[in-house]
XYZ file of N, CA and C in Angstrom:
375
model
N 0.838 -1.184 0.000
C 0.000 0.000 0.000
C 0.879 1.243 0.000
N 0.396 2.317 -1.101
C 1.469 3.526 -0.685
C 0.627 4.422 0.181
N 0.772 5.512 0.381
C 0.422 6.724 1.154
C -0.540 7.927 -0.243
N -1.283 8.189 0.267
C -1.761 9.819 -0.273
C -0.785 10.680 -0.309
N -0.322 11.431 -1.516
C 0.165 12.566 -1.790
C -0.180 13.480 -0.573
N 0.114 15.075 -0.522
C -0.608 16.317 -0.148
C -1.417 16.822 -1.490
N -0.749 16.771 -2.724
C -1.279 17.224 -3.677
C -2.746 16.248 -4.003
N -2.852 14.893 -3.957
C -3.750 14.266 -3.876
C -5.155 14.242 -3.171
N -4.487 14.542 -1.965
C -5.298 14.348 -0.790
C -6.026 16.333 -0.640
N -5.582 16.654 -1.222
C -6.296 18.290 -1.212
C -6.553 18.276 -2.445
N -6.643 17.887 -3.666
C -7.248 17.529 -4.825
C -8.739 16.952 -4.893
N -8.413 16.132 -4.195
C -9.594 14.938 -4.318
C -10.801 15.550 -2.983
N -9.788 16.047 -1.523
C -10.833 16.488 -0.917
C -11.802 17.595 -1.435
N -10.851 18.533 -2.231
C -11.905 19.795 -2.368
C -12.754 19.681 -3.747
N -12.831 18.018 -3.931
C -13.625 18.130 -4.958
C -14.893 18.123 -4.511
N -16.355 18.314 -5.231
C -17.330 18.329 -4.780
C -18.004 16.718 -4.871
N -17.438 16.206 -5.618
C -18.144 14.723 -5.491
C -17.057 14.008 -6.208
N -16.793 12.509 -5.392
C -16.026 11.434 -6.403
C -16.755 10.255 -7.074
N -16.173 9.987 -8.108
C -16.980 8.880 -8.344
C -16.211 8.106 -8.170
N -17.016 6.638 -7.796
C -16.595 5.478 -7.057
C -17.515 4.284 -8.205
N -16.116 3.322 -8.357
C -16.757 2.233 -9.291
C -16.273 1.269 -8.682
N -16.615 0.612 -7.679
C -16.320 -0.696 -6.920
C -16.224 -1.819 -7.745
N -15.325 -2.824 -7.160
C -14.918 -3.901 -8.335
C -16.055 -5.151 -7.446
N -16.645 -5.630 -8.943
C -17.679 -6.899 -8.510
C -16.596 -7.941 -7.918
N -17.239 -8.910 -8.159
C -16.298 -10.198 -7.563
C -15.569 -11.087 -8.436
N -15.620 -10.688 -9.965
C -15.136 -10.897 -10.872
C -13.815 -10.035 -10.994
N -14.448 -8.880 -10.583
C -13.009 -7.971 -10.398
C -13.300 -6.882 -11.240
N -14.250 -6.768 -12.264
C -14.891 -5.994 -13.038
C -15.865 -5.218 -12.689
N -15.557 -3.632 -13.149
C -16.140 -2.505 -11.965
C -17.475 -2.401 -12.259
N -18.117 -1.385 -11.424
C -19.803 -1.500 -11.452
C -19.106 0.101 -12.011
N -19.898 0.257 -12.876
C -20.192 1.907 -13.394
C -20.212 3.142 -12.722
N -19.200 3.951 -12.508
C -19.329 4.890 -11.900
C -20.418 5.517 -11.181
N -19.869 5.887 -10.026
C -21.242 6.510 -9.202
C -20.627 7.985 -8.210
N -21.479 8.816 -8.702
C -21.012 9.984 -7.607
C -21.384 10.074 -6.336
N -20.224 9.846 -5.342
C -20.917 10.396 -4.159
C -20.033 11.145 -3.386
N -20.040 11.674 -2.313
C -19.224 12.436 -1.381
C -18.003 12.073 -0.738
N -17.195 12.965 -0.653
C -16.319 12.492 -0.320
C -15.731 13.945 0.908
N -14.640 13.490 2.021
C -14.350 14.136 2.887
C -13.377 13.580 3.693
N -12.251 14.685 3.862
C -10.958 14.213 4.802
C -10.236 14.339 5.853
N -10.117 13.778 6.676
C -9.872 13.773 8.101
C -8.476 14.086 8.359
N -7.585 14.927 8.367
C -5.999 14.587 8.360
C -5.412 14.385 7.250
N -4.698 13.171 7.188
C -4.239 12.477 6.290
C -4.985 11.340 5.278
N -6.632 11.328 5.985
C -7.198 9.986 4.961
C -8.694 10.575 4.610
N -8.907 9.649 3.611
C -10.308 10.176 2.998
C -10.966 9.197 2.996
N -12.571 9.708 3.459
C -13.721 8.852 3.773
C -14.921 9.023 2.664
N -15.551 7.795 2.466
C -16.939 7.873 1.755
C -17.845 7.184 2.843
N -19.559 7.484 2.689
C -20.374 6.574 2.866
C -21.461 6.486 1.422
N -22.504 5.755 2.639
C -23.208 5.767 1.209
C -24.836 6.307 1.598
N -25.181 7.197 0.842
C -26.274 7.981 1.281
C -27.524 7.208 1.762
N -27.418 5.925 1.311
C -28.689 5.064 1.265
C -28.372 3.565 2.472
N -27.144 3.871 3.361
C -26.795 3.131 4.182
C -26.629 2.137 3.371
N -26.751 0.683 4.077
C -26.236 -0.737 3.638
C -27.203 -0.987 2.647
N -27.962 -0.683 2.193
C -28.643 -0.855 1.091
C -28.386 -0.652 -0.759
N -27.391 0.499 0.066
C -26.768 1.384 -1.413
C -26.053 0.058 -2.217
N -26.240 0.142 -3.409
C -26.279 -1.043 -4.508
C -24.407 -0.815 -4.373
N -23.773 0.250 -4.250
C -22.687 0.695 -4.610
C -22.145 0.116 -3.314
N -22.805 0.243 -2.197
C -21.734 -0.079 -1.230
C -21.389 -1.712 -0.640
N -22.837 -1.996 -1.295
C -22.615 -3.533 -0.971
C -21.663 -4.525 -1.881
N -21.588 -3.960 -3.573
C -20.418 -4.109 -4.423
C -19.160 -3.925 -3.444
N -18.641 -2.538 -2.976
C -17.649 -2.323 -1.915
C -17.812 -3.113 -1.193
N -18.414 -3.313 -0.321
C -18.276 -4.258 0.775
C -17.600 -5.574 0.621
N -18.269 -6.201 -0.228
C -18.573 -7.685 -0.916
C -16.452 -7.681 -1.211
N -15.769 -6.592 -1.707
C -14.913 -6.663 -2.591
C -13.560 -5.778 -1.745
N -14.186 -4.883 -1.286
C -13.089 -4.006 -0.565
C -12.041 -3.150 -1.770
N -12.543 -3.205 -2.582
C -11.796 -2.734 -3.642
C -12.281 -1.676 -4.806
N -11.856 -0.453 -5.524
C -12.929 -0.149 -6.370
C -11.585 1.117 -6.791
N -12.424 1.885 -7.980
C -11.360 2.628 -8.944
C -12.376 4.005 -8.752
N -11.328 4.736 -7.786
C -12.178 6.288 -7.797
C -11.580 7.488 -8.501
N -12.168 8.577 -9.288
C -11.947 9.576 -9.672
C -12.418 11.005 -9.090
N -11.631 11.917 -8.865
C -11.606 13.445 -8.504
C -10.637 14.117 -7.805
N -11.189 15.766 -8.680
C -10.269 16.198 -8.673
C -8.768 15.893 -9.747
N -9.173 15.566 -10.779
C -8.117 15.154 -11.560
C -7.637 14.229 -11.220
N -7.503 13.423 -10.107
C -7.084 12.215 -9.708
C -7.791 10.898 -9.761
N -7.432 9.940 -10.815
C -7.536 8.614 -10.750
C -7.130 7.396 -9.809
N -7.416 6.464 -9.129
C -6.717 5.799 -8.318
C -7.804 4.248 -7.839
N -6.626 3.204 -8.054
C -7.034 1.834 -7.252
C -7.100 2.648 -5.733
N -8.445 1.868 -5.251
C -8.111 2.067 -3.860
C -8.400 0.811 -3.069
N -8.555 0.766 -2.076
C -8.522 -0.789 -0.935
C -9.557 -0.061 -0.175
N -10.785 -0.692 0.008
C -11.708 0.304 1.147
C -11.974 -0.151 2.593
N -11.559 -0.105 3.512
C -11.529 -0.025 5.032
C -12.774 0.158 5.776
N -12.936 -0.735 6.335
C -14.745 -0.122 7.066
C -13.808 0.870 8.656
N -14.585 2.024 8.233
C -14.373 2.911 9.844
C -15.366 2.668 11.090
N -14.772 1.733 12.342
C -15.756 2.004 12.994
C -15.601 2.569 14.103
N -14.452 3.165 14.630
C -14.074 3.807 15.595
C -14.884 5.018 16.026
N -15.622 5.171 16.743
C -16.483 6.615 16.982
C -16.057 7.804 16.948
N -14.878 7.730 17.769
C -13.928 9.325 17.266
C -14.022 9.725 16.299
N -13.500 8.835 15.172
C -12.970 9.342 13.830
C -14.402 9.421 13.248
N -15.387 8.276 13.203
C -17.001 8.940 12.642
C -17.284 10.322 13.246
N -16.803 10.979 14.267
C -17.578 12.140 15.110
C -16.954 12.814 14.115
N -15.327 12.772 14.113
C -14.808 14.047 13.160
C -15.667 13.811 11.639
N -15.739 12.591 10.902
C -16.015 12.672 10.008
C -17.346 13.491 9.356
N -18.335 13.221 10.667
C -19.579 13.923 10.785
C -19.335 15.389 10.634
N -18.561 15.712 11.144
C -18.280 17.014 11.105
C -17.681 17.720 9.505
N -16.856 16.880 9.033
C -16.395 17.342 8.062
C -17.136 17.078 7.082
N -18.237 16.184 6.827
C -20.058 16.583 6.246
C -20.322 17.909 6.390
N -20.735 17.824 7.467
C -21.423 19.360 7.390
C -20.518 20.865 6.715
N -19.251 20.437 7.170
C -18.558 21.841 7.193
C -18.513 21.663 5.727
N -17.885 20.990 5.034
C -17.893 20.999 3.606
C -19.379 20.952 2.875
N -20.435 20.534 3.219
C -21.822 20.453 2.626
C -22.812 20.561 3.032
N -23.211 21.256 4.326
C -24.035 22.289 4.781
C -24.774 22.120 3.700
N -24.148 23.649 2.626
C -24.302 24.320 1.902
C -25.674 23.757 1.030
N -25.772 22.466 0.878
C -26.361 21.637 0.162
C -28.004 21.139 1.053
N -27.764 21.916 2.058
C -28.990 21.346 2.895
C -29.194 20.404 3.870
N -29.613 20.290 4.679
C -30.031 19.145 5.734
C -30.917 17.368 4.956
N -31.488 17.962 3.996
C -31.879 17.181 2.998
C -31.062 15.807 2.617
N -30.016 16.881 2.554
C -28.637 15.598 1.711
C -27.807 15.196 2.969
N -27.393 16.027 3.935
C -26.207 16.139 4.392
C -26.747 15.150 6.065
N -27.960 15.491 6.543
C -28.786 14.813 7.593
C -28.877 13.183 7.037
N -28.469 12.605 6.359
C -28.840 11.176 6.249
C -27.289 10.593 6.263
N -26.520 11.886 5.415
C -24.958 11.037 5.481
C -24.301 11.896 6.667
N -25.087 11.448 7.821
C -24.130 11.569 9.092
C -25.517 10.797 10.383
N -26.117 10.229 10.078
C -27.177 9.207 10.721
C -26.224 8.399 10.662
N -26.786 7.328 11.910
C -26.504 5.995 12.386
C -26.408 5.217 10.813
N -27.225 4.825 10.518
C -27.198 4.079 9.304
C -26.239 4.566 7.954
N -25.654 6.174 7.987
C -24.608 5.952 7.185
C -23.358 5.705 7.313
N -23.586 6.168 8.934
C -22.034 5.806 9.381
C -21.476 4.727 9.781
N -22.543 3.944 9.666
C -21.884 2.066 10.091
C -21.350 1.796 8.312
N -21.525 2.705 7.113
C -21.131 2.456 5.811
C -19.934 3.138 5.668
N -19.272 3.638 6.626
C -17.833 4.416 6.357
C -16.892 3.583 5.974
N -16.051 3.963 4.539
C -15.165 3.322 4.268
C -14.217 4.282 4.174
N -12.521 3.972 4.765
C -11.472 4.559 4.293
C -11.115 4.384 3.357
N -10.260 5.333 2.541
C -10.039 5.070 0.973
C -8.340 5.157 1.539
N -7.777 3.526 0.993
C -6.427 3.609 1.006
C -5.891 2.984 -0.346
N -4.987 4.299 -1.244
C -4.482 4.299 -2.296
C -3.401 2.743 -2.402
N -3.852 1.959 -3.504
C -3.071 1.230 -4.031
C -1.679 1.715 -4.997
C-alpha cells in the first residue's frame, strides 16, 4: 500500500463529489457513481447515502476494492470499514462543514446511524 500525496489528498478532498466504481467479484467494476467524499488529516472517507442498502456499497463491501476519480485524480483504492467513533464524530463534522451548503436534505442522512456504520477509508493502491 502507498500513502496519499498532499497534492492528492487536497485535490480529491476539495472536490465536490467522487466517483466510485467498486470492483464486482469478478473484479470488473460496477459503473461509476457519484458520491461524497471528505478528509480527516491524512485519509479520505466515503459513505453511502442510502446506508447498507446502497447497490454501490454492498459491491464495496462484498470486494473491498474499487477505482475512484476526482479532482483530476484517478486511483485503485482498498476500502476499510471505519468504525471507531472518534474518527465517525470528526467525520460527521467534516459533512457538514464541507456540505451544509447543500442542505439538511442531503447532508442529515450522510451523518445518521445508518450511514455511518457504511464508512469506508479510501487507502491508495
Amino acid at each position: 500500500m502507498t500513502t496519499w500525496t498532499n497534492d492528492e489528498l487536497d485535490r480529491i478532498a476539495t472536490a465536490d463529489e467522487l466517483q466510485i466504481a467498486p470492483l464486482r467479484g469478478d473484479g470488473t467494476p460496477r459503473r461509476p457513481l457519484p458520491i461524497w467524499v471528505v478528509r480527516d488529516g491524512d485519509n479520505l472517507y466515503v459513505r453511502s447515502y442510502r446506508g447498507p442498502d446502497g447497490a454501490w456499497y454492498r459491491t464495496a463491501r462484498a470486494s473491498h476494492h474499487a477505482r475512484i476519480t476526482a479532482g483530476g485524480i484517478e486511483k485503485d483504492v482498498v476500502l476499510t470499514e471505519e468504525s471507531d467513533s472518534g474518527i465517525n464524530d470528526r467525520i460527521d463534522a467534516a459533512y457538514h462543514t464541507k456540505y451544509d451548503r447543500f442542505g439538511g436534505t442531503y447532508v442529515t442522512p450522510m451523518v445518521a446511524a445508518q450511514a455511518r456504520a457504511t464508512t469506508f477509508k479510501l487507502l491508495p493502491q
